[in-house]
Amino acid sequence: MDTAQTLDLLARIDGTVSVVGSMNADYTVTTARLPGPGETVTGGPLEVLPGGKSGNQAAAAAKLGATVHMFGAVGSDTNADFLLGKLADAGVDTGGVRRVPGPSGTTVITVDASGENTIVYSPGSNADVSVDYVVSQRDLLTASSVLGLCLESPLETVTACARMCHDAGVRVLVNDSPFIPDLPAELIANADILLVNEHELAQLLGVDEPEDDDWDGFDWSDAMRRLQGIGFMQAIVTLGGDGSVVLDAHAQTPVTRIQPVHVHAIDTTGCGDAFMGTVLAALASGMPLDDAARIASYVSAYAATGRGAQASYGTAEQVCAMFASSH
Ligand SMILES: Nc1ncnc2c1ncn2[C@@H]1O[C@H](COP(=O)(O)OP(=O)(O)O)[C@@H](O)[C@H]1O
Ligand SMILES: [Mg+2]
C-alpha cells in the first residue's frame, strides 16, 4: 500500500471509541543541566501542556474524526478545566469524566540541553478512576466499538473495565505502559490486542534488545509465539523512528513490518499515544490491524514534527497535507 492509498484511509475514519484512564497537566522546565540532590538550578520559562497517556490517545483519535468518549477523573483545581478544555478542543466528549476534590494528575518534568529528562508523576485525581465509576459508565462504554486502556490508572479498574467491555463485544486494546511485567491473567484474557514499544516488548518477553537496535534481524515469529504463550493473539510493537511491527497469530501473514515514515523529528513526546489513538480510531472504523498501523505511522510521524504531546497532533487534513506534498 503506497502513501496515497494509506492517506486515503484517513478520510474514512468514522467509528466510536472509548478511552478510560489518565489525564495530566505536564509542567515542563528546560535547564542547562539537571539538578542533583539538594541543588537548585535556574531554568527557562515554565510550560504547562495537556498530557496523560489516555487523554493523549483520546485527543489523537478525535482529531482524526472518530467519535471519542473520554472516561477518567480530574480534580478541583484550575488544571481540571484546562485539561477538559484541551480535550474538548480536540473534539473529545468529556461528559463522562468525573470531578473529585483535590489536585488533577500532574507531571513535573525537567529537560536538559541534550534532551535528557527527569519526570515526577503525581497521579492526583487519576487515582480516583475506580471500578464503581467505570461500572457507572457502562452504557456509553459498551456502546463503543473499541476501548483503549493504559496502565496510568488503578490496575483493578483497568482489569474490570477490560472485562466489562470485552464481555459486551467491545474490542479491547491494552497499552502495557507504564510497563508492568506481570499483567493480571484476567486483564490478558480480556485484552484483544496488546500495544507496546520495543523496550516494553523486550521486558515482557524477558529477552535482550538486539545489538545496534537491529529489529529487522529480530525473530518476530518467535516473539509472536511467546506472546501467544502469555495469552495475546494480536499485538503491535512500535519501534520509535524505525516504524512498527504488527503481529497476528491468526492471520495468513502473522508478522507484518510497517516501515517508518521519515520526518525531521523535533520532539517525539506523545508519539506512542498518537499511534495508539490512531489505531483505536481506525479499528473502530472497521479497518484491519495492519492498515490501522500503516495510518498510525503517518499520524505519529506528524506528531514528531511538533513540540508537546497533544499539542503536536494533527487532524486528518493536516496529516494528509504534510505527506501528500512530500511523496
Ligand atoms: N523520529 C521519528 N520519526 C518518525 N516516526 C516516529 C519517530 N519517533 C516515533 N515515531 C512514530 O511513533 C511511533 C511510536 O513511537 P515509539 O517511540 O515507538 O513509542 P513510545 O513513545 O511509546 O516510546 C513509532 O512506531 C513511529 O511510527
Ligand atoms: Mg520510544
mmCIF file of C-alpha atoms and ligand atoms in Angstrom:
data_model
loop_
_atom_site.group_PDB
_atom_site.id
_atom_site.type_symbol
_atom_site.label_atom_id
_atom_site.label_comp_id
_atom_site.label_asym_id
_atom_site.label_seq_id
_atom_site.Cartn_x
_atom_site.Cartn_y
_atom_site.Cartn_z
ATOM 1 C CA MET A 1 0.000 0.000 0.000
ATOM 2 C CA ASP A 2 1.545 3.330 -1.052
ATOM 3 C CA THR A 3 1.388 6.707 0.681
ATOM 4 C CA ALA A 4 -1.633 7.962 -1.259
ATOM 5 C CA GLN A 5 -3.625 4.808 -0.546
ATOM 6 C CA THR A 6 -2.761 4.960 3.154
ATOM 7 C CA LEU A 7 -3.636 8.647 3.426
ATOM 8 C CA ASP A 8 -6.955 7.950 1.660
ATOM 9 C CA LEU A 9 -7.875 5.710 4.606
ATOM 10 C CA LEU A 10 -7.685 8.721 6.926
ATOM 11 C CA ALA A 11 -10.752 10.186 5.248
ATOM 12 C CA ARG A 12 -12.712 7.045 6.145
ATOM 13 C CA ILE A 13 -12.395 7.329 9.927
ATOM 14 C CA ASP A 14 -15.872 7.445 11.430
ATOM 15 C CA GLY A 15 -16.018 4.929 14.305
ATOM 16 C CA THR A 16 -16.775 5.291 18.011
ATOM 17 C CA VAL A 17 -14.020 4.863 20.596
ATOM 18 C CA SER A 18 -13.889 4.926 24.396
ATOM 19 C CA VAL A 19 -10.721 5.714 26.291
ATOM 20 C CA VAL A 20 -10.547 5.093 30.034
ATOM 21 C CA GLY A 21 -7.661 6.418 32.078
ATOM 22 C CA SER A 22 -5.320 9.271 32.819
ATOM 23 C CA MET A 23 -5.176 12.996 32.160
ATOM 24 C CA ASN A 24 -2.196 15.041 33.373
ATOM 25 C CA ALA A 25 -1.028 18.613 33.287
ATOM 26 C CA ASP A 26 2.642 18.399 32.270
ATOM 27 C CA TYR A 27 4.771 21.119 33.919
ATOM 28 C CA THR A 28 7.985 21.338 31.934
ATOM 29 C CA VAL A 29 11.085 23.475 32.513
ATOM 30 C CA THR A 30 14.230 23.292 30.390
ATOM 31 C CA THR A 31 17.561 23.678 32.214
ATOM 32 C CA ALA A 32 21.183 23.645 31.041
ATOM 33 C CA ARG A 33 21.706 20.529 33.175
ATOM 34 C CA LEU A 34 19.535 18.520 35.567
ATOM 35 C CA PRO A 35 19.843 19.465 39.279
ATOM 36 C CA GLY A 36 21.454 16.975 41.665
ATOM 37 C CA PRO A 37 20.051 16.206 45.135
ATOM 38 C CA GLY A 38 19.732 19.368 47.249
ATOM 39 C CA GLU A 39 20.725 21.566 44.317
ATOM 40 C CA THR A 40 18.869 24.466 42.702
ATOM 41 C CA VAL A 41 19.353 25.314 39.057
ATOM 42 C CA THR A 42 17.670 28.107 37.127
ATOM 43 C CA GLY A 43 15.631 27.047 34.126
ATOM 44 C CA GLY A 44 13.755 28.615 31.269
ATOM 45 C CA PRO A 45 10.071 29.581 31.247
ATOM 46 C CA LEU A 46 7.551 27.108 32.636
ATOM 47 C CA GLU A 47 5.412 25.380 30.023
ATOM 48 C CA VAL A 48 2.143 23.760 31.077
ATOM 49 C CA LEU A 49 0.891 21.309 28.454
ATOM 50 C CA PRO A 50 -2.001 18.838 28.397
ATOM 51 C CA GLY A 51 -0.859 15.225 28.695
ATOM 52 C CA GLY A 52 -1.548 11.896 30.333
ATOM 53 C CA LYS A 53 -1.406 8.840 28.110
ATOM 54 C CA SER A 54 -5.168 8.264 27.918
ATOM 55 C CA GLY A 55 -6.010 11.906 27.318
ATOM 56 C CA ASN A 56 -3.400 11.976 24.558
ATOM 57 C CA GLN A 57 -4.797 8.822 22.945
ATOM 58 C CA ALA A 58 -8.328 10.225 23.064
ATOM 59 C CA ALA A 59 -7.226 13.544 21.566
ATOM 60 C CA ALA A 60 -5.356 11.825 18.732
ATOM 61 C CA ALA A 61 -8.367 9.664 17.811
ATOM 62 C CA ALA A 62 -10.829 12.570 17.952
ATOM 63 C CA LYS A 63 -8.656 14.842 15.810
ATOM 64 C CA LEU A 64 -8.788 12.198 13.075
ATOM 65 C CA GLY A 65 -12.588 12.319 13.112
ATOM 66 C CA ALA A 66 -13.564 9.426 15.390
ATOM 67 C CA THR A 67 -16.321 9.903 17.969
ATOM 68 C CA VAL A 68 -14.399 9.632 21.241
ATOM 69 C CA HIS A 69 -15.752 9.330 24.773
ATOM 70 C CA MET A 70 -13.155 10.012 27.489
ATOM 71 C CA PHE A 71 -13.567 8.484 30.940
ATOM 72 C CA GLY A 72 -11.377 9.388 33.884
ATOM 73 C CA ALA A 73 -11.167 11.845 36.752
ATOM 74 C CA VAL A 74 -9.988 15.430 37.089
ATOM 75 C CA GLY A 75 -9.550 17.319 40.346
ATOM 76 C CA SER A 76 -10.991 20.556 41.755
ATOM 77 C CA ASP A 77 -8.003 22.717 40.718
ATOM 78 C CA THR A 78 -7.627 25.006 37.703
ATOM 79 C CA ASN A 79 -5.872 22.216 35.781
ATOM 80 C CA ALA A 80 -9.203 20.365 35.672
ATOM 81 C CA ASP A 81 -10.780 22.908 33.318
ATOM 82 C CA PHE A 82 -7.511 23.263 31.413
ATOM 83 C CA LEU A 83 -7.356 19.507 30.706
ATOM 84 C CA LEU A 84 -11.043 19.164 29.837
ATOM 85 C CA GLY A 85 -10.882 22.275 27.663
ATOM 86 C CA LYS A 86 -7.951 20.944 25.635
ATOM 87 C CA LEU A 87 -9.684 17.609 25.113
ATOM 88 C CA ALA A 88 -12.894 19.362 24.068
ATOM 89 C CA ASP A 89 -10.855 21.474 21.613
ATOM 90 C CA ALA A 90 -9.613 18.212 20.063
ATOM 91 C CA GLY A 91 -13.242 17.072 19.709
ATOM 92 C CA VAL A 92 -13.338 14.599 22.625
ATOM 93 C CA ASP A 93 -16.604 14.104 24.547
ATOM 94 C CA THR A 94 -15.638 14.641 28.208
ATOM 95 C CA GLY A 95 -19.208 14.495 29.587
ATOM 96 C CA GLY A 96 -18.459 11.275 31.473
ATOM 97 C CA VAL A 97 -15.276 12.500 33.189
ATOM 98 C CA ARG A 98 -15.557 12.536 36.980
ATOM 99 C CA ARG A 99 -14.627 15.563 39.082
ATOM 100 C CA VAL A 100 -13.199 14.822 42.519
ATOM 101 C CA PRO A 101 -11.823 17.069 45.295
ATOM 102 C CA GLY A 102 -8.054 17.711 45.234
ATOM 103 C CA PRO A 103 -5.406 18.139 42.543
ATOM 104 C CA SER A 104 -5.635 16.776 38.998
ATOM 105 C CA GLY A 105 -2.946 14.435 37.700
ATOM 106 C CA THR A 106 0.334 16.280 37.209
ATOM 107 C CA THR A 107 3.828 15.588 35.963
ATOM 108 C CA VAL A 108 6.797 17.766 36.845
ATOM 109 C CA ILE A 109 9.412 17.449 34.106
ATOM 110 C CA THR A 110 12.899 18.860 33.741
ATOM 111 C CA VAL A 111 14.640 18.599 30.394
ATOM 112 C CA ASP A 112 18.340 19.387 29.940
ATOM 113 C CA ALA A 113 20.103 20.810 26.909
ATOM 114 C CA SER A 114 20.753 17.329 25.493
ATOM 115 C CA GLY A 115 17.073 16.332 25.802
ATOM 116 C CA GLU A 116 17.656 14.095 28.841
ATOM 117 C CA ASN A 117 14.831 14.430 31.346
ATOM 118 C CA THR A 118 13.587 13.636 34.833
ATOM 119 C CA ILE A 119 9.878 13.136 35.428
ATOM 120 C CA VAL A 120 7.918 13.035 38.664
ATOM 121 C CA TYR A 121 4.350 11.805 38.212
ATOM 122 C CA SER A 122 1.763 12.799 40.793
ATOM 123 C CA PRO A 123 -1.384 10.767 39.998
ATOM 124 C CA GLY A 124 -3.780 13.103 41.862
ATOM 125 C CA SER A 125 -7.316 12.513 40.616
ATOM 126 C CA ASN A 126 -6.175 9.715 38.281
ATOM 127 C CA ALA A 127 -6.125 7.521 41.396
ATOM 128 C CA ASP A 128 -9.906 8.046 41.671
ATOM 129 C CA VAL A 129 -10.731 6.199 38.455
ATOM 130 C CA SER A 130 -12.426 3.438 40.420
ATOM 131 C CA VAL A 131 -14.180 0.208 39.494
ATOM 132 C CA ASP A 132 -17.509 1.692 40.705
ATOM 133 C CA TYR A 133 -17.057 4.716 38.472
ATOM 134 C CA VAL A 134 -16.325 2.601 35.410
ATOM 135 C CA VAL A 135 -19.345 0.395 36.109
ATOM 136 C CA SER A 136 -21.483 3.555 36.385
ATOM 137 C CA GLN A 137 -20.420 4.462 32.799
ATOM 138 C CA ARG A 138 -21.287 1.040 31.434
ATOM 139 C CA ASP A 139 -23.898 2.105 28.854
ATOM 140 C CA LEU A 140 -21.683 4.501 26.915
ATOM 141 C CA LEU A 141 -18.590 2.339 27.359
ATOM 142 C CA THR A 142 -20.190 -0.749 25.925
ATOM 143 C CA ALA A 143 -21.777 1.182 23.051
ATOM 144 C CA SER A 144 -18.313 1.897 21.587
ATOM 145 C CA SER A 145 -16.683 -0.468 19.107
ATOM 146 C CA VAL A 146 -13.220 -0.185 20.602
ATOM 147 C CA LEU A 147 -11.819 0.556 24.089
ATOM 148 C CA GLY A 148 -8.346 1.955 24.815
ATOM 149 C CA LEU A 149 -6.624 1.276 28.133
ATOM 150 C CA CYS A 150 -3.175 2.063 29.532
ATOM 151 C CA LEU A 151 -1.717 1.494 32.993
ATOM 152 C CA GLU A 152 -1.754 5.023 34.429
ATOM 153 C CA SER A 153 -4.971 4.105 36.289
ATOM 154 C CA PRO A 154 -5.505 1.632 39.152
ATOM 155 C CA LEU A 155 -4.862 -1.871 37.785
ATOM 156 C CA GLU A 156 -8.075 -3.282 39.286
ATOM 157 C CA THR A 157 -10.060 -0.632 37.390
ATOM 158 C CA VAL A 158 -8.250 -1.335 34.123
ATOM 159 C CA THR A 159 -8.918 -5.058 34.584
ATOM 160 C CA ALA A 160 -12.600 -4.641 35.483
ATOM 161 C CA CYS A 161 -13.128 -2.280 32.573
ATOM 162 C CA ALA A 162 -11.476 -4.661 30.113
ATOM 163 C CA ARG A 163 -13.692 -7.492 31.291
ATOM 164 C CA MET A 164 -16.920 -5.465 31.202
ATOM 165 C CA CYS A 165 -16.272 -4.177 27.682
ATOM 166 C CA HIS A 166 -14.842 -7.393 26.249
ATOM 167 C CA ASP A 167 -17.884 -9.321 27.540
ATOM 168 C CA ALA A 168 -20.122 -6.808 25.765
ATOM 169 C CA GLY A 169 -18.320 -7.384 22.450
ATOM 170 C CA VAL A 170 -16.155 -4.248 22.519
ATOM 171 C CA ARG A 171 -12.631 -4.769 21.128
ATOM 172 C CA VAL A 172 -10.097 -4.003 23.872
ATOM 173 C CA LEU A 173 -6.666 -2.534 23.093
ATOM 174 C CA VAL A 174 -4.264 -2.532 26.066
ATOM 175 C CA ASN A 175 -1.099 -0.423 26.174
ATOM 176 C CA ASP A 176 1.261 -2.024 28.725
ATOM 177 C CA SER A 177 2.657 1.360 29.683
ATOM 178 C CA PRO A 178 3.903 2.484 32.150
ATOM 179 C CA PHE A 179 5.293 -1.033 31.918
ATOM 180 C CA ILE A 180 4.165 -3.765 34.319
ATOM 181 C CA PRO A 181 5.843 -7.180 33.816
ATOM 182 C CA ASP A 182 3.107 -9.333 35.324
ATOM 183 C CA LEU A 183 -0.226 -8.297 33.884
ATOM 184 C CA PRO A 184 -3.160 -9.873 35.717
ATOM 185 C CA ALA A 185 -4.389 -13.027 33.943
ATOM 186 C CA GLU A 186 -7.895 -11.559 33.853
ATOM 187 C CA LEU A 187 -6.661 -8.461 32.032
ATOM 188 C CA ILE A 188 -4.781 -10.545 29.445
ATOM 189 C CA ALA A 189 -7.833 -12.765 28.923
ATOM 190 C CA ASN A 190 -9.970 -9.713 28.127
ATOM 191 C CA ALA A 191 -7.413 -7.819 26.045
ATOM 192 C CA ASP A 192 -7.895 -8.389 22.315
ATOM 193 C CA ILE A 193 -4.786 -6.503 21.225
ATOM 194 C CA LEU A 194 -1.566 -5.518 23.014
ATOM 195 C CA LEU A 195 0.355 -2.358 22.144
ATOM 196 C CA VAL A 196 3.926 -1.932 23.432
ATOM 197 C CA ASN A 197 7.108 -0.197 22.359
ATOM 198 C CA GLU A 198 10.311 -2.137 21.710
ATOM 199 C CA HIS A 199 11.649 -1.720 25.267
ATOM 200 C CA GLU A 200 8.382 -2.889 26.798
ATOM 201 C CA LEU A 201 8.309 -5.900 24.457
ATOM 202 C CA ALA A 202 11.829 -6.975 25.432
ATOM 203 C CA GLN A 203 10.960 -6.737 29.124
ATOM 204 C CA LEU A 204 7.662 -8.549 28.664
ATOM 205 C CA LEU A 205 9.327 -11.460 26.844
ATOM 206 C CA GLY A 206 12.434 -11.408 29.038
ATOM 207 C CA VAL A 207 14.728 -11.119 26.012
ATOM 208 C CA ASP A 208 17.610 -8.791 25.221
ATOM 209 C CA GLU A 209 17.097 -5.966 22.758
ATOM 210 C CA PRO A 210 19.044 -6.719 19.546
ATOM 211 C CA GLU A 211 22.517 -5.227 19.200
ATOM 212 C CA ASP A 212 22.621 -1.921 17.329
ATOM 213 C CA ASP A 213 18.805 -1.862 17.515
ATOM 214 C CA ASP A 214 18.690 -4.291 14.606
ATOM 215 C CA TRP A 215 14.979 -5.057 14.991
ATOM 216 C CA ASP A 216 14.841 -6.329 11.399
ATOM 217 C CA GLY A 217 17.124 -9.168 12.481
ATOM 218 C CA PHE A 218 14.892 -9.961 15.452
ATOM 219 C CA ASP A 219 12.948 -13.233 15.427
ATOM 220 C CA TRP A 220 9.429 -11.816 15.236
ATOM 221 C CA SER A 221 7.809 -15.209 14.652
ATOM 222 C CA ASP A 222 9.301 -16.363 17.933
ATOM 223 C CA ALA A 223 8.076 -13.164 19.613
ATOM 224 C CA MET A 224 4.569 -13.903 18.329
ATOM 225 C CA ARG A 225 4.736 -17.429 19.739
ATOM 226 C CA ARG A 226 5.905 -16.129 23.112
ATOM 227 C CA LEU A 227 3.160 -13.514 23.197
ATOM 228 C CA GLN A 228 0.660 -16.246 22.370
ATOM 229 C CA GLY A 229 2.077 -18.193 25.300
ATOM 230 C CA ILE A 230 1.309 -15.206 27.535
ATOM 231 C CA GLY A 231 -2.198 -15.008 26.052
ATOM 232 C CA PHE A 232 -2.057 -12.336 23.335
ATOM 233 C CA MET A 233 -3.194 -13.245 19.815
ATOM 234 C CA GLN A 234 -2.702 -9.788 18.291
ATOM 235 C CA ALA A 235 -0.094 -7.149 19.097
ATOM 236 C CA ILE A 236 1.569 -4.074 17.687
ATOM 237 C CA VAL A 237 5.147 -3.259 18.652
ATOM 238 C CA THR A 238 6.306 0.300 17.961
ATOM 239 C CA LEU A 239 9.999 0.836 17.208
ATOM 240 C CA GLY A 240 10.382 4.608 17.531
ATOM 241 C CA GLY A 241 11.906 6.083 14.379
ATOM 242 C CA ASP A 242 12.175 2.546 12.926
ATOM 243 C CA GLY A 243 8.403 2.124 12.471
ATOM 244 C CA SER A 244 6.438 -0.789 13.884
ATOM 245 C CA VAL A 245 5.560 -4.482 13.581
ATOM 246 C CA VAL A 246 2.066 -5.974 13.561
ATOM 247 C CA LEU A 247 1.734 -9.487 14.994
ATOM 248 C CA ASP A 248 -1.405 -11.527 14.416
ATOM 249 C CA ALA A 249 -1.392 -15.206 15.341
ATOM 250 C CA HIS A 250 -4.440 -15.999 13.217
ATOM 251 C CA ALA A 251 -3.512 -14.052 10.089
ATOM 252 C CA GLN A 252 -2.130 -15.681 6.934
ATOM 253 C CA THR A 253 0.925 -13.490 7.450
ATOM 254 C CA PRO A 254 1.477 -13.417 11.227
ATOM 255 C CA VAL A 255 4.284 -10.819 11.036
ATOM 256 C CA THR A 256 3.842 -7.549 9.122
ATOM 257 C CA ARG A 257 6.622 -4.959 9.143
ATOM 258 C CA ILE A 258 5.369 -1.369 8.882
ATOM 259 C CA GLN A 259 8.115 0.877 7.574
ATOM 260 C CA PRO A 260 8.774 4.221 9.308
ATOM 261 C CA VAL A 261 7.665 7.481 7.805
ATOM 262 C CA HIS A 262 10.691 9.755 7.606
ATOM 263 C CA VAL A 263 10.323 13.240 9.062
ATOM 264 C CA HIS A 264 12.559 15.841 10.653
ATOM 265 C CA ALA A 265 11.693 14.981 14.268
ATOM 266 C CA ILE A 266 11.578 17.910 16.721
ATOM 267 C CA ASP A 267 10.020 16.234 19.774
ATOM 268 C CA THR A 268 8.799 12.634 19.923
ATOM 269 C CA THR A 269 6.879 13.111 23.209
ATOM 270 C CA GLY A 270 3.448 11.548 22.826
ATOM 271 C CA CYS A 271 4.243 9.765 19.530
ATOM 272 C CA GLY A 272 3.319 6.407 21.065
ATOM 273 C CA ASP A 273 -0.008 7.838 22.229
ATOM 274 C CA ALA A 274 -0.688 9.364 18.805
ATOM 275 C CA PHE A 275 -0.020 5.925 17.331
ATOM 276 C CA MET A 276 -2.390 4.221 19.784
ATOM 277 C CA GLY A 277 -5.138 6.814 19.298
ATOM 278 C CA THR A 278 -4.928 6.284 15.544
ATOM 279 C CA VAL A 279 -5.145 2.513 15.876
ATOM 280 C CA LEU A 280 -8.236 2.915 18.083
ATOM 281 C CA ALA A 281 -9.885 5.221 15.551
ATOM 282 C CA ALA A 282 -9.020 3.027 12.570
ATOM 283 C CA LEU A 283 -10.176 -0.219 14.201
ATOM 284 C CA ALA A 284 -13.431 1.450 15.267
ATOM 285 C CA SER A 285 -13.894 2.413 11.621
ATOM 286 C CA GLY A 286 -13.683 -1.229 10.570
ATOM 287 C CA MET A 287 -10.129 -1.279 9.245
ATOM 288 C CA PRO A 288 -7.803 -4.269 9.668
ATOM 289 C CA LEU A 289 -4.950 -4.104 12.173
ATOM 290 C CA ASP A 290 -2.172 -3.719 9.599
ATOM 291 C CA ASP A 291 -3.906 -0.809 7.872
ATOM 292 C CA ALA A 292 -4.527 0.775 11.276
ATOM 293 C CA ALA A 293 -0.769 0.607 11.952
ATOM 294 C CA ARG A 294 0.037 1.995 8.491
ATOM 295 C CA ILE A 295 -2.118 5.060 9.096
ATOM 296 C CA ALA A 296 -0.709 5.390 12.622
ATOM 297 C CA SER A 297 2.818 5.613 11.174
ATOM 298 C CA TYR A 298 1.886 8.809 9.353
ATOM 299 C CA VAL A 299 -0.092 10.312 12.219
ATOM 300 C CA SER A 300 2.645 9.618 14.791
ATOM 301 C CA ALA A 301 5.386 10.865 12.448
ATOM 302 C CA TYR A 302 3.378 14.083 12.064
ATOM 303 C CA ALA A 303 3.311 14.337 15.878
ATOM 304 C CA ALA A 304 7.125 14.066 15.958
ATOM 305 C CA THR A 305 7.398 17.290 13.949
ATOM 306 C CA GLY A 306 5.823 19.482 16.660
ATOM 307 C CA ARG A 307 6.513 20.138 20.334
ATOM 308 C CA GLY A 308 4.494 18.556 23.156
ATOM 309 C CA ALA A 309 2.130 15.599 23.100
ATOM 310 C CA GLN A 310 -1.467 16.612 22.340
ATOM 311 C CA ALA A 311 -0.185 19.981 21.180
ATOM 312 C CA SER A 312 1.630 18.256 18.279
ATOM 313 C CA TYR A 313 -1.265 16.143 16.975
ATOM 314 C CA GLY A 314 -2.767 16.765 13.569
ATOM 315 C CA THR A 315 -6.188 16.436 12.028
ATOM 316 C CA ALA A 316 -6.695 14.041 9.124
ATOM 317 C CA GLU A 317 -6.451 17.010 6.771
ATOM 318 C CA GLN A 318 -3.212 18.289 8.332
ATOM 319 C CA VAL A 319 -1.569 14.857 8.219
ATOM 320 C CA CYS A 320 -2.624 14.365 4.596
ATOM 321 C CA ALA A 321 -1.364 17.810 3.643
ATOM 322 C CA MET A 322 2.075 17.180 5.180
ATOM 323 C CA PHE A 323 2.701 13.876 3.423
ATOM 324 C CA ALA A 324 0.740 14.263 0.214
ATOM 325 C CA SER A 325 3.141 17.012 -0.820
ATOM 326 C CA SER A 326 6.341 15.245 0.266
ATOM 327 C CA HIS A 327 5.927 11.990 -1.705
HETATM 328 N N1 LIG B 1 11.683 10.011 14.900
HETATM 329 C C1 LIG B 1 10.545 9.510 14.410
HETATM 330 N N2 LIG B 1 10.255 9.634 13.093
HETATM 331 C C2 LIG B 1 9.119 9.111 12.569
HETATM 332 N N3 LIG B 1 8.199 8.455 13.288
HETATM 333 C C3 LIG B 1 8.423 8.304 14.618
HETATM 334 C C4 LIG B 1 9.607 8.828 15.246
HETATM 335 N N4 LIG B 1 9.548 8.513 16.558
HETATM 336 C C5 LIG B 1 8.378 7.838 16.741
HETATM 337 N N5 LIG B 1 7.710 7.708 15.576
HETATM 338 C C6 LIG B 1 6.438 7.015 15.346
HETATM 339 O O1 LIG B 1 5.750 6.915 16.574
HETATM 340 C C7 LIG B 1 5.538 5.544 16.907
HETATM 341 C C8 LIG B 1 5.630 5.387 18.405
HETATM 342 O O2 LIG B 1 6.916 5.781 18.862
HETATM 343 P P1 LIG B 1 7.681 4.931 19.969
HETATM 344 O O3 LIG B 1 8.893 5.679 20.371
HETATM 345 O O4 LIG B 1 7.859 3.547 19.464
HETATM 346 O O5 LIG B 1 6.614 4.891 21.146
HETATM 347 P P2 LIG B 1 6.773 5.402 22.663
HETATM 348 O O6 LIG B 1 6.531 6.872 22.602
HETATM 349 O O7 LIG B 1 5.699 4.652 23.364
HETATM 350 O O8 LIG B 1 8.179 5.025 23.088
HETATM 351 C C9 LIG B 1 6.567 4.774 16.104
HETATM 352 O O9 LIG B 1 6.140 3.460 15.830
HETATM 353 C C10 LIG B 1 6.647 5.599 14.836
HETATM 354 O O10 LIG B 1 5.577 5.244 13.973
HETATM 355 MG MG MG B 2 10.103 5.275 22.207
#
